[in-house]
Coordinates of C-alpha atoms in Angstrom, one line a residue:
M9 CA -1.3 15.6 26.4
L10 CA 0.6 16.8 23.3
G11 CA -1.0 17.2 19.9
I12 CA 1.2 17.7 16.8
L13 CA -0.4 19.1 13.7
V14 CA 1.0 18.1 10.3
F15 CA 0.8 20.6 7.4
H16 CA 2.2 20.4 3.9
K17 CA 1.7 23.3 1.5
I18 CA 0.2 26.5 2.9
L19 CA -0.9 28.7 -0.1
S20 CA -3.1 31.8 -0.5
T21 CA -5.9 29.4 -1.7
A22 CA -6.1 25.6 -1.7
D23 CA -5.0 24.3 -5.1
G24 CA -6.9 21.1 -5.2
D25 CA -4.2 18.9 -3.8
R26 CA -5.6 17.0 -0.8
F27 CA -2.8 18.2 1.5
T28 CA -2.7 21.9 0.5
V29 CA -4.3 24.4 2.9
G30 CA -5.3 27.9 2.1
Y31 CA -4.3 30.9 4.3
D32 CA -7.8 31.4 5.8
E33 CA -8.2 27.8 6.7
F34 CA -4.7 27.6 8.2
N35 CA -5.5 30.6 10.4
R36 CA -8.8 29.0 11.5
I37 CA -7.0 25.8 12.4
I38 CA -4.3 27.6 14.5
T39 CA -7.0 29.8 16.1
A40 CA -9.1 26.7 17.0
V41 CA -6.1 25.0 18.6
Q42 CA -5.1 28.1 20.5
S43 CA -8.6 28.3 22.0
H44 CA -8.3 24.9 23.6
A45 CA -4.6 24.2 24.0
T46 CA -1.3 25.9 24.7
S47 CA 1.5 26.2 22.2
L48 CA 4.6 24.3 23.2
D49 CA 8.0 25.4 22.0
P50 CA 9.4 22.1 20.5
A51 CA 12.8 23.1 21.8
A52 CA 11.4 22.6 25.3
M53 CA 10.2 19.1 24.8
A54 CA 12.9 17.5 26.9
K55 CA 12.0 19.7 29.9
T56 CA 8.2 19.2 29.6
T57 CA 6.4 16.7 31.8
Q58 CA 2.7 15.7 32.0
E59 CA 2.3 16.7 35.6
K60 CA -0.7 19.0 34.7
P61 CA -3.7 17.9 32.7
S62 CA -3.1 20.7 30.1
R63 CA -3.3 20.2 26.4
L64 CA -0.3 21.3 24.4
F65 CA 0.3 21.6 20.7
I66 CA 3.1 22.0 18.1
P67 CA 2.5 22.7 14.4
S68 CA 4.8 20.9 12.0
F69 CA 5.4 21.3 8.3
D70 CA 6.6 18.7 5.8
D71 CA 8.8 18.8 2.7
G72 CA 10.5 22.2 3.0
T73 CA 8.5 23.8 0.2
S74 CA 9.1 27.5 -0.5
D75 CA 5.7 28.6 0.9
H76 CA 6.9 27.6 4.4
S77 CA 9.3 30.6 4.4
L78 CA 6.3 32.9 4.4
L79 CA 4.9 31.5 7.6
L80 CA 7.2 33.5 9.9
N81 CA 4.6 36.3 10.3
M82 CA 1.6 34.0 10.2
L83 CA 2.8 31.9 13.1
G84 CA 3.6 34.8 15.4
N85 CA 4.9 33.6 18.7
T86 CA 3.9 30.0 18.0
K87 CA 7.0 27.9 17.3
G88 CA 6.9 25.0 14.9
I89 CA 9.0 22.2 13.4
F90 CA 9.9 22.2 9.7
F91 CA 10.9 18.8 8.2
V92 CA 13.2 19.2 5.2
N93 CA 14.1 16.6 2.6
T94 CA 17.6 17.9 2.0
N95 CA 18.1 16.9 -1.6
N96 CA 15.6 19.5 -2.6
I97 CA 17.1 22.4 -0.8
G98 CA 17.4 25.3 -3.2
R99 CA 15.5 23.6 -6.0
G100 CA 12.5 25.2 -7.7
G101 CA 9.5 25.2 -5.3
Y102 CA 11.6 24.5 -2.2
M103 CA 13.3 26.6 0.4
G104 CA 17.0 27.6 0.0
K105 CA 19.6 27.5 2.8
E106 CA 19.0 31.1 3.8
Q107 CA 15.3 30.6 4.2
I108 CA 15.8 27.6 6.3
K109 CA 18.3 29.4 8.5
A110 CA 15.8 32.3 8.8
L111 CA 13.2 30.0 10.3
F112 CA 15.8 28.5 12.6
H113 CA 17.0 31.8 13.9
A114 CA 13.4 32.9 14.5
G115 CA 13.1 30.1 17.0
H116 CA 11.6 27.3 14.9
L117 CA 13.2 23.8 14.8
I118 CA 14.4 22.1 11.6
G119 CA 14.0 18.4 11.4
S120 CA 15.0 15.7 8.9
H121 CA 12.5 14.4 6.3
S122 CA 15.3 12.1 4.8
H123 CA 17.5 13.2 1.9
N124 CA 15.6 11.9 -1.2
H125 CA 12.0 11.6 0.2
I126 CA 11.7 7.9 -0.5
S127 CA 9.6 5.4 1.4
L128 CA 12.2 4.1 3.9
A129 CA 10.2 1.1 5.0
K130 CA 10.8 -0.5 1.6
Q131 CA 14.6 0.0 1.7
P132 CA 17.4 -2.1 3.1
K133 CA 18.6 -1.1 6.5
E134 CA 21.8 0.4 5.1
K135 CA 19.8 2.7 2.8
M136 CA 17.5 3.7 5.7
R137 CA 20.4 4.8 7.8
Q138 CA 22.1 6.5 4.8
E139 CA 19.0 8.6 4.0
I140 CA 18.6 9.8 7.6
D141 CA 22.2 10.3 8.4
R142 CA 23.0 12.2 5.3
S143 CA 20.1 14.5 5.8
V144 CA 20.9 15.1 9.4
K145 CA 24.5 15.9 8.7
I146 CA 23.6 18.4 5.9
L147 CA 21.2 20.2 8.3
E148 CA 23.6 20.2 11.2
D149 CA 26.3 21.7 9.0
L150 CA 23.9 24.3 7.8
L151 CA 22.5 25.3 11.3
G152 CA 25.5 24.6 13.5
E153 CA 23.3 22.7 15.9
K154 CA 22.3 19.1 16.6
V155 CA 19.2 17.8 14.7
D156 CA 17.2 15.3 16.7
W157 CA 13.7 15.4 15.0
F158 CA 12.8 13.1 12.1
A159 CA 9.6 12.5 10.1
P160 CA 9.6 9.5 7.7
P161 CA 8.5 10.4 4.1
E162 CA 4.9 9.6 3.3
G163 CA 4.5 8.5 6.9
N164 CA 5.8 5.1 6.0
Y165 CA 7.9 3.4 8.6
N166 CA 8.5 0.1 10.5
D167 CA 10.5 -0.9 13.5
A168 CA 13.7 -1.1 11.4
V169 CA 13.3 2.6 10.4
I170 CA 12.8 3.6 14.0
K171 CA 15.9 1.6 15.0
E172 CA 18.1 3.2 12.3
A173 CA 16.9 6.7 13.2
H174 CA 17.7 6.1 16.8
A175 CA 21.2 4.8 15.8
V176 CA 21.8 8.1 14.0
G177 CA 20.9 10.1 17.1
I178 CA 17.2 10.9 16.5
K179 CA 15.3 11.5 19.7
Y180 CA 11.9 12.4 18.3
F181 CA 10.3 10.3 15.5
R182 CA 7.2 12.1 14.2
T183 CA 4.8 9.8 12.4
T184 CA 1.5 10.5 10.7
D185 CA -0.3 8.1 13.0
F186 CA -3.4 9.6 14.5
G187 CA -3.7 10.7 18.1
W188 CA -2.5 12.5 21.1
N189 CA 0.8 11.9 22.9
K190 CA 1.7 11.5 26.5
L191 CA 4.7 13.5 27.6
I192 CA 7.3 11.5 29.7
S193 CA 10.4 13.2 30.8
N194 CA 13.8 11.6 31.6
D195 CA 13.2 9.0 29.0
T196 CA 16.3 8.2 26.9
S197 CA 14.6 6.1 24.3
I198 CA 13.4 7.4 21.0
K199 CA 10.0 9.0 21.2
V200 CA 7.6 7.9 18.5
L201 CA 4.9 10.6 18.2
N202 CA 1.4 10.6 16.9
T203 CA -0.2 13.5 15.0
F204 CA -3.2 15.2 13.5
N205 CA -2.6 15.1 9.8
I206 CA -4.3 18.1 8.2
N207 CA -5.8 17.5 4.7
K208 CA -9.0 18.5 2.9
H209 CA -11.0 15.9 4.9
F210 CA -9.5 16.9 8.3
Q211 CA -9.4 20.7 9.0
S212 CA -10.4 23.3 11.6
L213 CA -13.8 21.7 12.4
Q214 CA -12.4 18.3 12.9
V215 CA -9.5 19.6 14.9
E216 CA -11.8 21.5 17.2
E217 CA -14.0 18.4 17.6
C218 CA -11.0 16.3 18.7
L219 CA -10.1 18.9 21.2
T220 CA -13.5 19.3 22.8
R221 CA -15.4 16.0 22.3
K222 CA -13.9 12.8 23.5
P223 CA -16.5 10.5 21.7
T224 CA -15.7 12.3 18.4
Y225 CA -11.9 11.8 19.0
M226 CA -12.5 8.1 19.7
M227 CA -14.5 7.9 16.5
Y228 CA -11.6 9.3 14.5
C229 CA -9.2 6.9 16.2
T230 CA -11.4 3.9 15.1
A231 CA -11.7 5.3 11.6
Y232 CA -7.9 5.7 11.3
K233 CA -7.3 2.1 12.6
T234 CA -9.8 0.8 10.1
K235 CA -8.2 2.7 7.2
N236 CA -4.8 1.3 8.1
L237 CA -6.2 -2.2 8.3
I238 CA -7.7 -1.9 4.8
K239 CA -4.5 -0.4 3.5
K240 CA -2.5 -3.4 4.9
L241 CA -4.9 -6.2 3.9
F242 CA -6.3 -4.8 0.6
P243 CA -3.8 -2.3 -0.8
A244 CA -5.3 -2.2 -4.3
I245 CA -8.8 -1.4 -3.0
Y246 CA -7.3 1.3 -0.6
K247 CA -5.5 3.0 -3.5
K248 CA -8.7 3.1 -5.6
V249 CA -10.8 4.5 -2.8
R250 CA -8.2 7.1 -1.9
K251 CA -7.8 8.2 -5.5
A252 CA -11.6 8.5 -5.9
S253 CA -12.0 10.6 -2.7
G254 CA -9.1 12.9 -3.7

């Protein structure tokens, strides 16, 4: 089974944003995962099968913010995926080209997070493909290597977004949907991947519980499905509850 962690900003201390993680908590999360699973180099995904009942994990990082360039030493031998929205490259608070290349040359993968970081599920198909294709081409020109990972901004996607990503050449479509992934080799279709989305309500304790206690993991799965159902049926109520909970 493969678990993919989703991080956003990693700062010296959490700044109040629900997705920002402090250094100490980041290290606790990585340590908790390393205690119960094995780090998988994302570049080896295509060669990895699920023949053994081992648990594997990959950390991923969204938005390409400047703090991500400081993770080289913190990650050590663990390899991750950094999803970059290319229109922000070099802007204030975001990584520049050299910082992105430094991560890439250190063995980490760089994926597309679209060009303008807009909700693609709300866009016409032409705009979906343009956003993904433009971002992928910018990153490929920068790195000199094919980019085949994509994460939709805000986790918002539908079947049309998956189809357009596949048409552009994306092989791995990383969502923010909760859960483990089964690894299947020799599959030419696009792989839509679940994750464990790290935020102020889901950190090291919750990660470890999902790794060690199946009933707790199933409870989180049910909670996630319930949340999504409320979000779909009662969007106004969902927004109010989320805003109140931070």
